[in-house]
XYZ file of C-alpha atoms in Angstrom:
651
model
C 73.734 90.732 61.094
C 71.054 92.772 63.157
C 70.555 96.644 62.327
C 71.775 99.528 63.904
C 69.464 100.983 66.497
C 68.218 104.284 65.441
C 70.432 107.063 66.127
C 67.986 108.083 68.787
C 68.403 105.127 70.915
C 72.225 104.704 70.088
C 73.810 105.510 73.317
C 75.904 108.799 72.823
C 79.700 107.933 73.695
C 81.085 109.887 76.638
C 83.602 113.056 75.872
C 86.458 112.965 76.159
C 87.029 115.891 78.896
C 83.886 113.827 80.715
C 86.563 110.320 81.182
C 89.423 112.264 81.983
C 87.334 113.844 84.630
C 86.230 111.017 86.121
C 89.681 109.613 86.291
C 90.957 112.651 87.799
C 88.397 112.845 90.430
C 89.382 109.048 90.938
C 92.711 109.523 91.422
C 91.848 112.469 93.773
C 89.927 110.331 95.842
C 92.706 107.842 96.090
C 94.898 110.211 97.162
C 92.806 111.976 99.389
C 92.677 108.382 100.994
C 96.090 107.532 100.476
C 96.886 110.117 102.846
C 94.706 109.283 105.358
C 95.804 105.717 106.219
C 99.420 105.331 104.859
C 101.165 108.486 105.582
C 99.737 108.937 109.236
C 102.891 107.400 110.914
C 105.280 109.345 109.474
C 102.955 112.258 109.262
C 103.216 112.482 113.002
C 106.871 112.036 113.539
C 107.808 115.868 113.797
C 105.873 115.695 117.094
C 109.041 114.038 118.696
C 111.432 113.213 116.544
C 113.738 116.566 116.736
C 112.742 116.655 120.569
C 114.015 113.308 120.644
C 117.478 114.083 118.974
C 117.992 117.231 121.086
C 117.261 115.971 124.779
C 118.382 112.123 124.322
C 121.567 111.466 126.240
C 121.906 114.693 128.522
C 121.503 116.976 125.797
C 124.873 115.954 124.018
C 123.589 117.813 120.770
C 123.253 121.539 121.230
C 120.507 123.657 119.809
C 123.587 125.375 118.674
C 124.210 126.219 114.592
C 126.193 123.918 113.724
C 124.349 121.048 115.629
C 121.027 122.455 114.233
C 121.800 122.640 110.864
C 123.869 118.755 111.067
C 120.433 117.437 112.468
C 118.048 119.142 110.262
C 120.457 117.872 106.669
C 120.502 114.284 108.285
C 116.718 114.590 108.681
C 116.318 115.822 105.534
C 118.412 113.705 103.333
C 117.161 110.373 105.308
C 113.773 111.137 104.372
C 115.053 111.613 100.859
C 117.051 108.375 100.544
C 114.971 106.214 102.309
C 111.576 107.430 101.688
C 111.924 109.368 98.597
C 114.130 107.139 96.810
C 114.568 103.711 98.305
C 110.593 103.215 99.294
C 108.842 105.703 96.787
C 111.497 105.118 93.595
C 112.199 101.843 93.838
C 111.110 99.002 96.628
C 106.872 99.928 95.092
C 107.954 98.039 92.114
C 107.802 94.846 93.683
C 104.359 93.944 94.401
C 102.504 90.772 94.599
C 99.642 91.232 92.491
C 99.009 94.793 93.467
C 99.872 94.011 96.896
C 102.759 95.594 98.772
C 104.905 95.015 102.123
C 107.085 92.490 103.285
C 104.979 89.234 102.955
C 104.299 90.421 99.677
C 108.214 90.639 98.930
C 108.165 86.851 101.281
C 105.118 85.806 98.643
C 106.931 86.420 95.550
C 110.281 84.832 96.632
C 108.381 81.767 97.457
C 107.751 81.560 94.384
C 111.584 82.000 92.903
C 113.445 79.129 91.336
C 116.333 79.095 93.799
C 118.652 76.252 93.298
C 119.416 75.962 96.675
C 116.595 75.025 99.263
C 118.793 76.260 101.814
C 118.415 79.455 100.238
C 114.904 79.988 100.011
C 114.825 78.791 103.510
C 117.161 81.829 104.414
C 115.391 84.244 102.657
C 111.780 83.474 103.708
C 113.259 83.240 107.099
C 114.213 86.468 106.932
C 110.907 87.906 105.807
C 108.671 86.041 109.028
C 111.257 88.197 110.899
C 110.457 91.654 109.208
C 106.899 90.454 109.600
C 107.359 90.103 113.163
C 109.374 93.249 113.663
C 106.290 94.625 112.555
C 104.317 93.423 115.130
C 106.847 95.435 117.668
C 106.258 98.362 115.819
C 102.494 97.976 115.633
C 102.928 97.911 119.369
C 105.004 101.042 119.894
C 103.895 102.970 117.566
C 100.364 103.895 118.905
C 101.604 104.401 122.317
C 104.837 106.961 121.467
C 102.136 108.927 118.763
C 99.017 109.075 120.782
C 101.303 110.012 123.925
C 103.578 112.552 121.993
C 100.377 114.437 120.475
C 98.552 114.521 124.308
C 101.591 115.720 125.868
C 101.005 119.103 124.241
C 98.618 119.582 126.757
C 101.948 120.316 129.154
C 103.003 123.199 126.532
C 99.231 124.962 126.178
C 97.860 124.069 129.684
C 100.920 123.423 132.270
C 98.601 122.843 135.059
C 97.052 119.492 133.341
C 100.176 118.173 133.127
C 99.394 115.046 135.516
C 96.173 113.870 133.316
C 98.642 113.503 130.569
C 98.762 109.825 131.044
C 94.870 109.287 131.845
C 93.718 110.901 128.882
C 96.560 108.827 126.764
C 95.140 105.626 128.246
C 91.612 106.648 127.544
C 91.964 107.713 123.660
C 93.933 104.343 123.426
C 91.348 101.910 124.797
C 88.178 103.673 123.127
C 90.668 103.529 119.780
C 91.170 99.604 120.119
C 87.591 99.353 121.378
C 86.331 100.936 117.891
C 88.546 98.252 116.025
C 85.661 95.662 116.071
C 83.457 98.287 113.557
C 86.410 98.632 111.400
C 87.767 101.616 109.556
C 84.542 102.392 108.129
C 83.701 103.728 110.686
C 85.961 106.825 110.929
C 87.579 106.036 107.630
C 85.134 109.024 105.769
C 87.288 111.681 108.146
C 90.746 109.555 107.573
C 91.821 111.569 104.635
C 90.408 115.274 105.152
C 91.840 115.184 108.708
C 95.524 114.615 107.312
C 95.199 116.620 104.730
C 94.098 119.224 107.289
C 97.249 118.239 109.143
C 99.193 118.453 106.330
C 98.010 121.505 105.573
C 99.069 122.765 109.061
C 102.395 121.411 109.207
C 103.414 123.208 106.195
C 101.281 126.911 107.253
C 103.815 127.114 110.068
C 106.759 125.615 109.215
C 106.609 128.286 105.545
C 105.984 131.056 108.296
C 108.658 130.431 110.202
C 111.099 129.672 107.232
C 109.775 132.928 105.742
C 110.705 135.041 108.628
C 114.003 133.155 109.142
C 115.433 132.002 105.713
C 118.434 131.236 106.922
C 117.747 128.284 107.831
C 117.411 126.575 104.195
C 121.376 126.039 104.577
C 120.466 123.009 106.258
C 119.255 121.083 103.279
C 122.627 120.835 101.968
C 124.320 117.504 102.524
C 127.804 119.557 103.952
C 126.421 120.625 107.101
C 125.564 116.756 108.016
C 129.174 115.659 106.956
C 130.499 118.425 109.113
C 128.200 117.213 112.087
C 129.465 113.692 111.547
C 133.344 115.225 111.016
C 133.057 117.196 114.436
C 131.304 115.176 116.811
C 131.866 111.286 115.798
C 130.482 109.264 118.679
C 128.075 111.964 119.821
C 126.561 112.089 115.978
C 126.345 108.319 115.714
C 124.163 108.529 118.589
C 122.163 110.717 117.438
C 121.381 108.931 114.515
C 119.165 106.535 116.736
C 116.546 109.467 117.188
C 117.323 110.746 113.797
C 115.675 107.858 112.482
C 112.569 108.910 114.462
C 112.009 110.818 111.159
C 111.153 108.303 108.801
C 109.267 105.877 111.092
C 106.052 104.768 109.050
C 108.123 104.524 105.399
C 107.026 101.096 105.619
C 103.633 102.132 105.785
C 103.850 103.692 101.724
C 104.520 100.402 101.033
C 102.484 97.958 103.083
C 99.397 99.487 102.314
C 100.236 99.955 98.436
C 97.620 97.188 97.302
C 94.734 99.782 99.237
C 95.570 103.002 96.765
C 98.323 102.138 93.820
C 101.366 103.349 93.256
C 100.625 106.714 91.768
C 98.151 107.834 94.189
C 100.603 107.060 97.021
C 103.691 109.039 94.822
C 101.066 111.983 94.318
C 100.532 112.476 98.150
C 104.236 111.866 98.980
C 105.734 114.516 96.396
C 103.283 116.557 96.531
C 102.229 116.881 100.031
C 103.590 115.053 102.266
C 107.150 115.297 101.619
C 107.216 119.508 101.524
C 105.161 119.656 104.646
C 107.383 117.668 106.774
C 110.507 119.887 105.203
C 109.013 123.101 106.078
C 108.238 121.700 109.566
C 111.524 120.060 110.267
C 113.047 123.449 109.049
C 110.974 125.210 111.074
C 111.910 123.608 114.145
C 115.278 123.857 113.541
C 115.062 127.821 113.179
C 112.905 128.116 116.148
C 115.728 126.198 118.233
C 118.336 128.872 116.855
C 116.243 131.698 117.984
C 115.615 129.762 121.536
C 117.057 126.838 122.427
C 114.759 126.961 125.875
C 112.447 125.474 122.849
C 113.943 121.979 123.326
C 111.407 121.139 125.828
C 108.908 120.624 122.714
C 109.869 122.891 119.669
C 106.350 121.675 117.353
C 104.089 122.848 119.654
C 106.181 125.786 120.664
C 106.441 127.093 117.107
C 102.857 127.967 117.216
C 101.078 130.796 119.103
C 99.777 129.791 122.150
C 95.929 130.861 121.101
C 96.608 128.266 118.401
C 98.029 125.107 121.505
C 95.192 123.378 122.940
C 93.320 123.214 119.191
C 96.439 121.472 117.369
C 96.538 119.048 120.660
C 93.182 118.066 119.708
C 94.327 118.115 116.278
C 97.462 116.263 116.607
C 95.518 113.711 118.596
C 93.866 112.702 115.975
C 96.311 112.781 113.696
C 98.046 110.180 115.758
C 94.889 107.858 116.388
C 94.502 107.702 112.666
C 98.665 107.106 112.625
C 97.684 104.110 115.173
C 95.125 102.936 113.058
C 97.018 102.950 109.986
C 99.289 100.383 111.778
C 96.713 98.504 113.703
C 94.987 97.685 110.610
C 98.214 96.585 108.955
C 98.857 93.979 112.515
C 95.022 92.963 111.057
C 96.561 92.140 107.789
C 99.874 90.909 108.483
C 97.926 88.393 110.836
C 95.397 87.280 108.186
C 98.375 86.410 105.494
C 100.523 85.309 107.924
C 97.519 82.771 109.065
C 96.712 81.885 104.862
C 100.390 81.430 104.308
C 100.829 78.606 107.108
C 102.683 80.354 109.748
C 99.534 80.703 112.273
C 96.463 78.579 113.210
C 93.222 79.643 112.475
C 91.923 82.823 113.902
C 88.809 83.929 113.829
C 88.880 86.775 111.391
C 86.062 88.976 110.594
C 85.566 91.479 107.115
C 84.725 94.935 108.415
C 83.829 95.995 104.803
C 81.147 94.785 102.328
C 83.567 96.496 99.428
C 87.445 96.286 100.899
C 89.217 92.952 101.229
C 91.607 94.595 103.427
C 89.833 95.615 106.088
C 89.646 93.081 108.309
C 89.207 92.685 112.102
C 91.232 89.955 113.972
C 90.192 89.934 117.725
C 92.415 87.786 119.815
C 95.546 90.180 117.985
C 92.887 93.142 119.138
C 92.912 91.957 122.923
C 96.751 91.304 122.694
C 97.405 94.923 121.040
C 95.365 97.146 123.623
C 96.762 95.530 127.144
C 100.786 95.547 125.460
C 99.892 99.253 124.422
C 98.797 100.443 127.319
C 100.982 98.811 129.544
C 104.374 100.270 127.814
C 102.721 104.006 127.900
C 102.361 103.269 131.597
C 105.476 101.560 132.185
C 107.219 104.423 129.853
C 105.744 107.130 131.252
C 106.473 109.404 128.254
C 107.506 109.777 124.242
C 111.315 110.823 124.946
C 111.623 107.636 126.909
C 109.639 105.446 124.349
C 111.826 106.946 121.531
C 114.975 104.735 122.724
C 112.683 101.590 121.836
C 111.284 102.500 118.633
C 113.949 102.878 115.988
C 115.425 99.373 116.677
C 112.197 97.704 115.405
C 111.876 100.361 112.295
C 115.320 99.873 111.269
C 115.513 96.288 111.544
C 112.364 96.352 109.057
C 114.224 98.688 106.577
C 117.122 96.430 106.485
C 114.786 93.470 105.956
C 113.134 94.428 103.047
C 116.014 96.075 101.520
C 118.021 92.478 101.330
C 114.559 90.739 100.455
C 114.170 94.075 97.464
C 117.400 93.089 95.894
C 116.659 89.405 96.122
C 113.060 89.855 93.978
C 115.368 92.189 91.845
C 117.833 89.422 90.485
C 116.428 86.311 90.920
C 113.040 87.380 89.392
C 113.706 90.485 86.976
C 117.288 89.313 86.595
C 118.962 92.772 87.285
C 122.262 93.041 86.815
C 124.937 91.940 89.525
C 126.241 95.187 89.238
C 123.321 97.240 90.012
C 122.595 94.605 93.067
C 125.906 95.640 94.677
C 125.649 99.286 94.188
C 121.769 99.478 95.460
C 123.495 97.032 98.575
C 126.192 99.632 98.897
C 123.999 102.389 99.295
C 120.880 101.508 101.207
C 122.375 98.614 103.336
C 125.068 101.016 104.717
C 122.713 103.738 105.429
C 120.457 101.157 107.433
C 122.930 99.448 108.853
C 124.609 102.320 110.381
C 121.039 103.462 111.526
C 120.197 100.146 113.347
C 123.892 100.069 114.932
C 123.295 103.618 116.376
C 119.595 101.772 117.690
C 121.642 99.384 119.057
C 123.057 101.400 121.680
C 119.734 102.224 123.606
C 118.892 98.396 124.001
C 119.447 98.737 127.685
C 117.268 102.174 127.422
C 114.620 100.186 125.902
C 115.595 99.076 123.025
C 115.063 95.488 124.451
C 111.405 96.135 123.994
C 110.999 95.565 119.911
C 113.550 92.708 120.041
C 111.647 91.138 123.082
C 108.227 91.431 121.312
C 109.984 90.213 117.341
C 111.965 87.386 119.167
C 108.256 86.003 120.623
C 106.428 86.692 117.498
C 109.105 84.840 115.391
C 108.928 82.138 117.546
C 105.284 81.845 117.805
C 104.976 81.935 113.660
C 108.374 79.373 112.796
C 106.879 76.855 115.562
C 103.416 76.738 114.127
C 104.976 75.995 110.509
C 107.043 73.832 111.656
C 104.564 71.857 113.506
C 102.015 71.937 111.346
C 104.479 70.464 108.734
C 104.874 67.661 110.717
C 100.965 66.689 111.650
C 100.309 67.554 107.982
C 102.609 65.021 107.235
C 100.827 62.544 109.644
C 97.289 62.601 108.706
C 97.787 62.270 105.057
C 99.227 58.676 106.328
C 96.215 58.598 108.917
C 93.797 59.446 105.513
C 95.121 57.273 102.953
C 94.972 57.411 99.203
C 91.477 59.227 97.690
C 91.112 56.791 95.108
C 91.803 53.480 96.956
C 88.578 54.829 99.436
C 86.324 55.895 96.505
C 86.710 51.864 94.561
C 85.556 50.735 98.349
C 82.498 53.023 98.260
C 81.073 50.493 95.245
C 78.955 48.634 98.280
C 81.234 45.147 97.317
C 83.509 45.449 100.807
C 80.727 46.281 103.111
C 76.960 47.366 102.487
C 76.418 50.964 102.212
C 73.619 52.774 102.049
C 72.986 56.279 100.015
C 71.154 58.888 101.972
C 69.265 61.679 100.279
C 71.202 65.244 100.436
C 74.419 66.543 100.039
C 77.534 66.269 102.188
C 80.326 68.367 102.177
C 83.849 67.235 103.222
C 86.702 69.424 104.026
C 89.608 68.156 103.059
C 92.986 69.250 103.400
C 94.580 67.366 100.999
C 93.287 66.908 97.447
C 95.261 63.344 96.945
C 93.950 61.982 100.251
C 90.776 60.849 102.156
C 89.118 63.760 104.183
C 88.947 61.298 107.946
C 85.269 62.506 108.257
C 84.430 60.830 105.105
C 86.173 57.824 106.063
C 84.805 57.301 109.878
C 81.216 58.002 108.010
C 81.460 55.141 105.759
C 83.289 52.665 107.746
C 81.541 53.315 110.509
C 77.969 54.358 109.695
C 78.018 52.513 106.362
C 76.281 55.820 105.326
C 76.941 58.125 101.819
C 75.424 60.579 100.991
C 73.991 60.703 97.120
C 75.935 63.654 96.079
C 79.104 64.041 98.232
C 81.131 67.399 97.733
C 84.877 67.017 98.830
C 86.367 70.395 98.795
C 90.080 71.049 99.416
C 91.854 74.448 100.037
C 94.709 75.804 98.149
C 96.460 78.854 99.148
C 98.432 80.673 96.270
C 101.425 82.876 96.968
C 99.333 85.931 95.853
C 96.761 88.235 97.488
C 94.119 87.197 95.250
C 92.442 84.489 92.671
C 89.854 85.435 90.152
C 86.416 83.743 90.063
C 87.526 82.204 86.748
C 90.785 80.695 88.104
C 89.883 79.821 91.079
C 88.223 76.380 91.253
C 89.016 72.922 89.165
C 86.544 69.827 89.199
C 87.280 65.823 89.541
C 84.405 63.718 88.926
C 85.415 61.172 91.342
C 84.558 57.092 91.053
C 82.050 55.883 88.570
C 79.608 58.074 85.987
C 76.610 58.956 88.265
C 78.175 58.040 91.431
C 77.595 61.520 92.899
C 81.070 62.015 94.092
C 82.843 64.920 93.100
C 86.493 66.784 94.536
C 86.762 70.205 93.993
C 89.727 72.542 94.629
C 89.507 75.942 95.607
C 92.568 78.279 94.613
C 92.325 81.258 97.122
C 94.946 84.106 97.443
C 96.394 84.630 100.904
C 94.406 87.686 101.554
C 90.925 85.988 100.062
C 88.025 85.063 102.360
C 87.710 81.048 102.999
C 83.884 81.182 102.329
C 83.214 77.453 101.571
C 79.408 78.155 100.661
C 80.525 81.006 98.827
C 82.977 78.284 96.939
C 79.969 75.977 96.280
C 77.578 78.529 95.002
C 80.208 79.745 92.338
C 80.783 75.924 91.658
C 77.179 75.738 90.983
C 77.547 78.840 88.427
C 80.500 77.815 86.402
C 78.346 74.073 86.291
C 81.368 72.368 87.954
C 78.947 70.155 90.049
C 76.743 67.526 89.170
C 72.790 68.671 88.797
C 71.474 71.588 91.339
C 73.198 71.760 94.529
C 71.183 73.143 97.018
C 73.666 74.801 99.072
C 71.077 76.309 101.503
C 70.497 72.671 102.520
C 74.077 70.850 102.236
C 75.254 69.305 105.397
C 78.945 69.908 106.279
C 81.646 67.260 107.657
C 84.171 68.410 109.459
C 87.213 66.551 111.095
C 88.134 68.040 114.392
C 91.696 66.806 115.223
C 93.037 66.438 118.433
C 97.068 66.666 118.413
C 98.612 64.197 120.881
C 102.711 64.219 122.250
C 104.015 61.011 120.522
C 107.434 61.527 122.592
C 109.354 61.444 119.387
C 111.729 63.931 118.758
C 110.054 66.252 115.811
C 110.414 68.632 117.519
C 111.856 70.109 121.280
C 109.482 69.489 123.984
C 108.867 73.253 124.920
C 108.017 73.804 121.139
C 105.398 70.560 121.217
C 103.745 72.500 124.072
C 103.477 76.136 122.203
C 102.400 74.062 119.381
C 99.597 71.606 121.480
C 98.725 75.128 123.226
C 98.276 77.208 119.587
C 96.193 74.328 118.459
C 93.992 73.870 121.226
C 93.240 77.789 121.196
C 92.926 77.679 117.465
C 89.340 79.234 115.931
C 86.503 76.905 115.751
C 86.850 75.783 111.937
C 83.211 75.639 111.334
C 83.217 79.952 111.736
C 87.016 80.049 110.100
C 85.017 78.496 106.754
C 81.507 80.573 107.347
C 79.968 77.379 107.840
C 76.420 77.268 109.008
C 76.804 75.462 112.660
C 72.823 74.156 112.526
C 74.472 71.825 109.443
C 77.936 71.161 110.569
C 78.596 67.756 111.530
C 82.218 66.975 113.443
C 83.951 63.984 113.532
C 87.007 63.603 116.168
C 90.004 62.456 115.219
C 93.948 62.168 116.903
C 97.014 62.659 115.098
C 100.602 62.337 116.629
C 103.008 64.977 116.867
């Protein structure tokens, strides 16, 4: 047993008070950024969300007190329910490794042993919708924030009233433009900006609740039974802008796997959820003292020295809202490509230190034309309300049924508890998206248009790939049938110095390069590295889990298949794969991985005529495919080593 060190050299252990520090400035820091990226939707909603309920449908509800305080305890007590205790309480449980949102929920039900296929089928279904609802809100929701914040400009400056839409359009193409840099670039002023805003939100709304205390009757539950009691049909409708309120509650959870689950529960409780209170409050007393305030009661609540700077305030608070979502389109799009539901996009990391942030370009180019075109087409934030909540209540309703699936067929809750949770949230919801439902004509067509395409686009893909999957394993044949005709005995071949490395995407079958190589060029290389792909149902795969080794054919024939387990949001770096291969000894000798040559197989889909599949699918499949990323940058391949081999499969 060696000695001690001398107490002089003994490393002194840290206090106590010095951990507990660190950890609080940690969690700090976390929170700081928590409330920079995921509460920036629904940090921005008081810019139009009481507007909204106020002048939708001819003005129907009055800034009268009874209407006021109805609207202000529905706003109040759906932010509770489904923020505070649906999202916040309960649905953060569920993650997938850390990881939050509805793939993850998709992920982990994947996973489930459900006796019936049919449904699993049903279920996953169900979450490839919510995922593309999400794309209609990552659509909507720059253009109705960005547009909301710059229409201040009509409040503190009348007479620029016409550059309204200009300077909209501007502020969104330089924020896509800025995408490609990631959110490192702004990301440093993401969280002291909100919190600034934050900050704001609450300063006037306790102001204007001080002078007018009154208005705290609102926050009991009565006065929105009494609105519901008085008005019926007119209250239903409202409940479609209503839900303007709570737009972005997806966003605590989506981006869960960036923060925790106590840093995001710090900022809500502590921050968030007061200063939207005291500002919906706020609002509401400022409409009893003049209802002329409708026009735009946030920005009228403030002085008018104090206009134009919470414009340029609020604009930023709405490009980091737009951001927020943007990034999470990024993200969707990356598992959604990992899981099998889209071909191969050419993806890029924006960070050396976050896996999340990611940059996908073709969704980029898509994004900024849709986004701009619906502010121009819309023309303003009251008439891109009617669109929004469809899209954001379809998504609650999504993940609440996909919730209270993880909750009994993984953690076995009881039945009980299943139907009371169903009672509660799934009414709620439901009655919010049936109230959405009535502005489909005013717009609300827009969401559904954009989730129907997106749906589409990801069930095709799967599906088709299932089928050509299916085809050139038969088209590859058996691994170990190819490697006993590699022994020279069926025709010569000749080993070539070097190493080759052959994607494959089927462990149990014969990568085509390798085969057209050797029956063709009677050429092997004398180490051959055949690497195959496996993406788990979780965000991520340690270094020590992640690869497994088969020595392939005979001692010292330099043939060797390696699998790769990689999460769905893990980077497909094949060298990177090879060079930790080479660490944990998995390979044969030194592999020079600087100097490996890679095989590819470049397939070219063909219409067999057969019925897989309709014939308008084949050609949204043949049309995905042919647009797909080259494979050689999907796999960070190096293309002065890449070799590609052409191949056809049927369809």
């Amino acid at each position: 047993m060696p000695a001690a060190a001398p107490a002089s050299q003994q490393a002194e252990p840290e206090p106590a008070s010095g951990r507990e520090a660190a950890v609080k400035a940690g969690m700090v820091a976390l929170t700081l950024g928590a409330l920079g990226v995921v509460f920036g939707d629904i940090g921005t909603s008081p810019l139009y969300a009481l507007q909204t309920v106020f002048q939708a449908d001819g003005h129907a509800v009055r800034p009268i007190p009874g209407d006021v305080y109805g609207v202000i305890s529905l706003v109040f007590w759906s932010i509770t329910m489904i923020v505070s205790v649906k999202y916040v309480s309960f649905i953060m449980r569920a993650d997938n490794e850390g990881e939050g949102g509805i793939m993850a929920l998709t992920a982990l039900l994947q996973r489930a042993r459900i006796k019936r296929p049919q449904t699993k089928l049903l279920l996953v279904t169900l979450g490839i919708l919510g995922a593309s609802l999400f794309y209609g809100d990552g659509m909507i929701t720059p253009a109705i924030s960005v547009l909301s914040a710059v229409e201040g400009l009509k409040v503190a400056v009348p007479g620029l009233g016409s550059a309204v839409l200009p300077i909209t359009v501007a502020v969104l193409a330089m924020l896509f433009t800025i995408q490609r840099w990631g959110t490192r670039l702004v990301g440093g002023l993401f969280g002291p900006v909100m919190a600034l805003w934050f900050g704001v939100l609450a300063l006037i709304g306790a102001v204007e609740v001080a002078q007018h205390p009154g208005v705290l009757r609102a926050l009991s539950p009565t006065y929105g039974a009494q609105f519901f009691l008085a008005h019926g049909g007119v209250a239903f409708i409202a409940l479609g802008s209503v839900v303007l309120a709570v737009t972005g509650a997806e966003a605590l959870y989506a981006d869960m796997g960036h923060f925790g689950r106590s840093p995001i529960r710090r900022a809500w409780f502590l921050l968030v959820f007061p200063a939207l209170t005291l500002n919906y409050l706020a609002q509401g007393s400022l409409l009893l003292r003049s209802p002329k305030a409708i026009a735009n009661p946030f920005f009228l609540l403030l002085p008018a020295w104090a206009q134009v700077p919470m414009v340029i305030l609020a604009t930023l608070a709405t490009v980091i809202a737009s951001q927020a979502v943007i990034s999470g389109a990024f993200s969707v799009t990356r598992q959604a490509v990992q899981l099998g539901f889209l071909p191969r996009l050419t993806i890029r990391q924006t960070s050396d230190s976050e896996v999340g942030q990611v940059y996908v370009p073709a969704v980029n180019r898509i994004l900024v034309v849709t986004v701009i075109a619906i502010v121009v087409s819309f023309g303003s934030s009251a008439a891109l309300a009617s669109a929004y909540g469809v899209a954001v209540t379809g998504t609650f309703i999504l993940n609440t049924i996909l919730f209270l699936a993880v909750a009994r067929l993984l953690w076995n809750t009881r039945k009980r508890l299943i139907a009371l949770g169903a009672a509660v949230f799934l009414t709620v919801e439901v009655t919010f998206f049936a109230a959405n439902l009535t502005k489909v004509v005013h717009g609300g067509w827009l969401p559904l248009v954009i989730a129907a395409t997106a749906f589409t686009i990801l069930m095709t893909w799967h599906k088709g790939q299932e089928i050509v999957t299916a085809n050139r394993a038969r088209e590859e044949g058996p691994m170990h049938e190819f490697i006993q005709k590699c022994d020279g005995r069926e025709f010569p071949i000749r080993r070539v110095p070097g190493t080759a490395v052959f994607l494959n995407s089927n462990a149990k079958t014969t990568p085509l390069a390798l085969r057209a190589n050797v029956e063709h060029n009677h050429v092997l290389h004398e180490r051959v590295i055949i690497i195959s792909l496996k993406t788990e149902r979780v965000p991520h795969i340690s270094d020590d889990d992640r690869l497994t080794a088969d020595h392939l054919g005979e001692p010292g024939d330099g043939i060797t298949g390696l699998t790769a387990r990689l999460g769905f949001q893990d980077d497909p770096n094949i060298p990177a794969v090879l060079r930790l291969a080479g660490r944990q000894g998995l390979l044969e000798g030194e592999i020079d991985v600087d100097g490996a040559s890679y095989f590819l197989t470049q397939i070219t889909i063909v219409d067999s005529g057969g019925a897989s599949m309709s014939r308008w699918r084949k050609k949204l499949f043949l049309t995905m495919a042919r647009n797909a990323a080259n494979p050689a940058q999907y796999f960070r391949l190096p293309d002065d080593r890449t070799v590609t081999i052409g191949e056809r499969i049927d369809l």
